[in-house]
Amino acid sequence: MKQLYRSYDESTKIFKDFEKKYSNYFKLESIGKTWEKRDINLITISKDINTAHERPALFFTGTIHAREWVGHELGIE
């Protein structure tokens, strides 16, 4: 049976894998900690990660409320 959503660790692994594979386009960084001591992930995707901060175009959030799993999944997909 397929699991319906990803865990925090599975999601973080996806982000780290993307950062390794697409380092010119994808950046993962922590902007703080949750009360459970987990990193709050900030992901930047750009055609040139080195200049992405100069012209931001879109801000997208996922997992605004901890128990709303669908927001987290939309942030990954």
Short mmCIF file of N, CA and C in Angstrom, two decimals:
data_model
loop_
_atom_site.label_atom_id
_atom_site.label_comp_id
_atom_site.label_asym_id
_atom_site.label_seq_id
_atom_site.Cartn_x
_atom_site.Cartn_y
_atom_site.Cartn_z
N MET A 1 0.83 -1.17 0.00
CA MET A 1 0.00 0.00 0.00
C MET A 1 0.88 1.25 0.00
N LYS A 2 0.56 2.20 -0.84
CA LYS A 2 1.33 3.42 -0.96
C LYS A 2 1.05 4.35 0.21
N GLN A 3 2.13 4.89 0.77
CA GLN A 3 1.98 5.89 1.83
C GLN A 3 1.46 7.18 1.19
N LEU A 4 0.58 7.86 1.85
CA LEU A 4 -0.07 9.02 1.26
C LEU A 4 0.75 10.30 1.31
N TYR A 5 1.69 10.40 2.20
CA TYR A 5 2.49 11.61 2.29
C TYR A 5 3.90 11.27 2.77
N ARG A 6 4.82 12.18 2.56
CA ARG A 6 6.22 11.98 2.92
C ARG A 6 6.49 12.49 4.33
N SER A 7 7.45 11.86 4.97
CA SER A 7 7.88 12.33 6.29
C SER A 7 8.81 13.52 6.12
N TYR A 8 9.10 14.19 7.21
CA TYR A 8 10.05 15.31 7.19
C TYR A 8 11.41 14.83 6.68
N ASP A 9 11.87 13.68 7.18
CA ASP A 9 13.18 13.16 6.77
C ASP A 9 13.21 12.81 5.28
N GLU A 10 12.14 12.21 4.77
CA GLU A 10 12.08 11.88 3.34
C GLU A 10 12.11 13.16 2.49
N SER A 11 11.38 14.15 2.91
CA SER A 11 11.35 15.42 2.18
C SER A 11 12.72 16.09 2.19
N THR A 12 13.35 16.12 3.35
CA THR A 12 14.67 16.74 3.46
C THR A 12 15.67 16.01 2.59
N LYS A 13 15.57 14.69 2.50
CA LYS A 13 16.46 13.92 1.63
C LYS A 13 16.25 14.31 0.16
N ILE A 14 15.02 14.48 -0.25
CA ILE A 14 14.72 14.91 -1.62
C ILE A 14 15.40 16.25 -1.89
N PHE A 15 15.25 17.19 -0.96
CA PHE A 15 15.84 18.51 -1.13
C PHE A 15 17.37 18.44 -1.21
N LYS A 16 17.99 17.63 -0.36
CA LYS A 16 19.45 17.49 -0.38
C LYS A 16 19.93 16.84 -1.67
N ASP A 17 19.19 15.86 -2.14
CA ASP A 17 19.54 15.21 -3.41
C ASP A 17 19.44 16.20 -4.57
N PHE A 18 18.39 17.00 -4.59
CA PHE A 18 18.25 18.02 -5.64
C PHE A 18 19.40 19.02 -5.59
N GLU A 19 19.78 19.41 -4.37
CA GLU A 19 20.87 20.38 -4.23
C GLU A 19 22.18 19.81 -4.78
N LYS A 20 22.43 18.52 -4.55
CA LYS A 20 23.64 17.88 -5.10
C LYS A 20 23.56 17.76 -6.62
N LYS A 21 22.42 17.32 -7.11
CA LYS A 21 22.26 17.06 -8.54
C LYS A 21 22.15 18.33 -9.37
N TYR A 22 21.50 19.35 -8.83
CA TYR A 22 21.24 20.59 -9.57
C TYR A 22 21.81 21.81 -8.83
N SER A 23 23.06 21.75 -8.44
CA SER A 23 23.64 22.79 -7.59
C SER A 23 23.64 24.18 -8.23
N ASN A 24 23.59 24.28 -9.54
CA ASN A 24 23.54 25.59 -10.20
C ASN A 24 22.14 26.21 -10.15
N TYR A 25 21.13 25.38 -9.84
CA TYR A 25 19.74 25.82 -9.90
C TYR A 25 18.98 25.73 -8.58
N PHE A 26 19.49 24.98 -7.64
CA PHE A 26 18.74 24.63 -6.43
C PHE A 26 19.61 24.83 -5.19
N LYS A 27 19.04 25.51 -4.18
CA LYS A 27 19.78 25.74 -2.94
C LYS A 27 18.86 25.46 -1.75
N LEU A 28 19.37 24.72 -0.78
CA LEU A 28 18.64 24.40 0.44
C LEU A 28 19.38 25.05 1.61
N GLU A 29 18.63 25.77 2.44
CA GLU A 29 19.23 26.34 3.64
C GLU A 29 18.21 26.36 4.77
N SER A 30 18.70 26.44 5.99
CA SER A 30 17.84 26.49 7.16
C SER A 30 17.67 27.95 7.59
N ILE A 31 16.41 28.32 7.89
CA ILE A 31 16.15 29.68 8.36
C ILE A 31 15.72 29.70 9.82
N GLY A 32 15.94 28.59 10.51
CA GLY A 32 15.59 28.51 11.92
C GLY A 32 15.26 27.08 12.30
N LYS A 33 14.74 26.93 13.50
CA LYS A 33 14.38 25.61 14.02
C LYS A 33 12.93 25.60 14.48
N THR A 34 12.28 24.45 14.36
CA THR A 34 10.94 24.27 14.90
C THR A 34 11.06 23.97 16.39
N TRP A 35 9.94 23.91 17.08
CA TRP A 35 9.98 23.57 18.50
C TRP A 35 10.43 22.14 18.72
N GLU A 36 10.40 21.32 17.65
CA GLU A 36 10.92 19.94 17.70
C GLU A 36 12.39 19.87 17.32
N LYS A 37 13.03 21.02 17.15
CA LYS A 37 14.46 21.14 16.81
C LYS A 37 14.77 20.68 15.38
N ARG A 38 13.78 20.75 14.50
CA ARG A 38 13.99 20.44 13.08
C ARG A 38 14.29 21.73 12.33
N ASP A 39 15.11 21.61 11.29
CA ASP A 39 15.38 22.79 10.47
C ASP A 39 14.13 23.23 9.74
N ILE A 40 13.96 24.55 9.64
CA ILE A 40 12.91 25.12 8.79
C ILE A 40 13.59 25.38 7.45
N ASN A 41 13.20 24.64 6.44
CA ASN A 41 13.88 24.69 5.15
C ASN A 41 13.44 25.86 4.29
N LEU A 42 14.42 26.51 3.71
CA LEU A 42 14.19 27.51 2.68
C LEU A 42 14.83 26.97 1.41
N ILE A 43 14.08 26.90 0.35
CA ILE A 43 14.58 26.38 -0.91
C ILE A 43 14.51 27.48 -1.95
N THR A 44 15.62 27.67 -2.64
CA THR A 44 15.67 28.64 -3.73
C THR A 44 15.89 27.87 -5.02
N ILE A 45 15.07 28.16 -6.02
CA ILE A 45 15.21 27.56 -7.35
C ILE A 45 15.34 28.71 -8.33
N SER A 46 16.38 28.66 -9.16
CA SER A 46 16.64 29.74 -10.09
C SER A 46 17.44 29.23 -11.27
N LYS A 47 17.40 29.97 -12.36
CA LYS A 47 18.24 29.59 -13.51
C LYS A 47 19.71 29.85 -13.23
N ASP A 48 20.01 30.69 -12.24
CA ASP A 48 21.38 30.92 -11.76
C ASP A 48 21.31 31.18 -10.26
N ILE A 49 21.62 30.18 -9.48
CA ILE A 49 21.46 30.26 -8.03
C ILE A 49 22.32 31.35 -7.42
N ASN A 50 23.43 31.71 -8.07
CA ASN A 50 24.32 32.74 -7.54
C ASN A 50 23.74 34.14 -7.63
N THR A 51 22.80 34.36 -8.52
CA THR A 51 22.19 35.69 -8.67
C THR A 51 20.70 35.69 -8.34
N ALA A 52 20.20 34.61 -7.78
CA ALA A 52 18.77 34.48 -7.50
C ALA A 52 18.25 35.57 -6.56
N HIS A 53 19.05 36.02 -5.63
CA HIS A 53 18.62 37.03 -4.66
C HIS A 53 18.46 38.42 -5.28
N GLU A 54 18.99 38.64 -6.47
CA GLU A 54 18.93 39.96 -7.09
C GLU A 54 17.56 40.30 -7.67
N ARG A 55 16.87 39.29 -8.17
CA ARG A 55 15.56 39.53 -8.80
C ARG A 55 14.57 38.44 -8.41
N PRO A 56 14.11 38.45 -7.18
CA PRO A 56 13.14 37.42 -6.79
C PRO A 56 11.84 37.59 -7.57
N ALA A 57 11.24 36.47 -7.97
CA ALA A 57 10.05 36.53 -8.81
C ALA A 57 8.82 35.89 -8.18
N LEU A 58 9.01 34.91 -7.29
CA LEU A 58 7.88 34.18 -6.74
C LEU A 58 8.22 33.68 -5.35
N PHE A 59 7.26 33.79 -4.46
CA PHE A 59 7.41 33.25 -3.11
C PHE A 59 6.30 32.23 -2.91
N PHE A 60 6.66 31.00 -2.58
CA PHE A 60 5.70 29.92 -2.42
C PHE A 60 5.94 29.26 -1.08
N THR A 61 4.89 29.02 -0.32
CA THR A 61 5.04 28.38 0.98
C THR A 61 4.33 27.05 1.02
N GLY A 62 4.83 26.16 1.83
CA GLY A 62 4.20 24.87 2.08
C GLY A 62 4.28 24.58 3.58
N THR A 63 3.36 23.79 4.08
CA THR A 63 3.33 23.39 5.48
C THR A 63 3.20 24.58 6.42
N ILE A 64 2.24 25.42 6.17
CA ILE A 64 1.99 26.55 7.06
C ILE A 64 1.47 26.05 8.41
N HIS A 65 0.58 25.08 8.39
CA HIS A 65 0.05 24.50 9.62
C HIS A 65 0.57 23.06 9.74
N ALA A 66 1.11 22.74 10.87
CA ALA A 66 1.85 21.49 11.06
C ALA A 66 1.09 20.23 10.67
N ARG A 67 -0.18 20.16 10.93
CA ARG A 67 -0.92 18.93 10.66
C ARG A 67 -1.63 18.91 9.31
N GLU A 68 -1.43 19.93 8.52
CA GLU A 68 -2.02 19.96 7.18
C GLU A 68 -1.00 19.41 6.19
N TRP A 69 -0.99 18.11 6.03
CA TRP A 69 0.03 17.42 5.24
C TRP A 69 -0.02 17.80 3.76
N VAL A 70 -1.17 18.15 3.22
CA VAL A 70 -1.25 18.43 1.79
C VAL A 70 -0.42 19.65 1.39
N GLY A 71 -0.32 20.66 2.24
CA GLY A 71 0.51 21.82 1.94
C GLY A 71 1.96 21.44 1.79
N HIS A 72 2.40 20.52 2.59
CA HIS A 72 3.78 20.01 2.51
C HIS A 72 4.00 19.29 1.19
N GLU A 73 3.07 18.45 0.82
CA GLU A 73 3.19 17.70 -0.44
C GLU A 73 3.20 18.64 -1.63
N LEU A 74 2.37 19.67 -1.62
CA LEU A 74 2.36 20.63 -2.73
C LEU A 74 3.67 21.37 -2.84
N GLY A 75 4.31 21.64 -1.70
CA GLY A 75 5.61 22.29 -1.71
C GLY A 75 6.70 21.44 -2.33
N ILE A 76 6.54 20.13 -2.32
CA ILE A 76 7.53 19.21 -2.90
C ILE A 76 7.23 18.96 -4.37
N GLU A 77 5.97 18.74 -4.68
CA GLU A 77 5.61 18.40 -6.06
C GLU A 77 5.82 19.58 -6.93
#
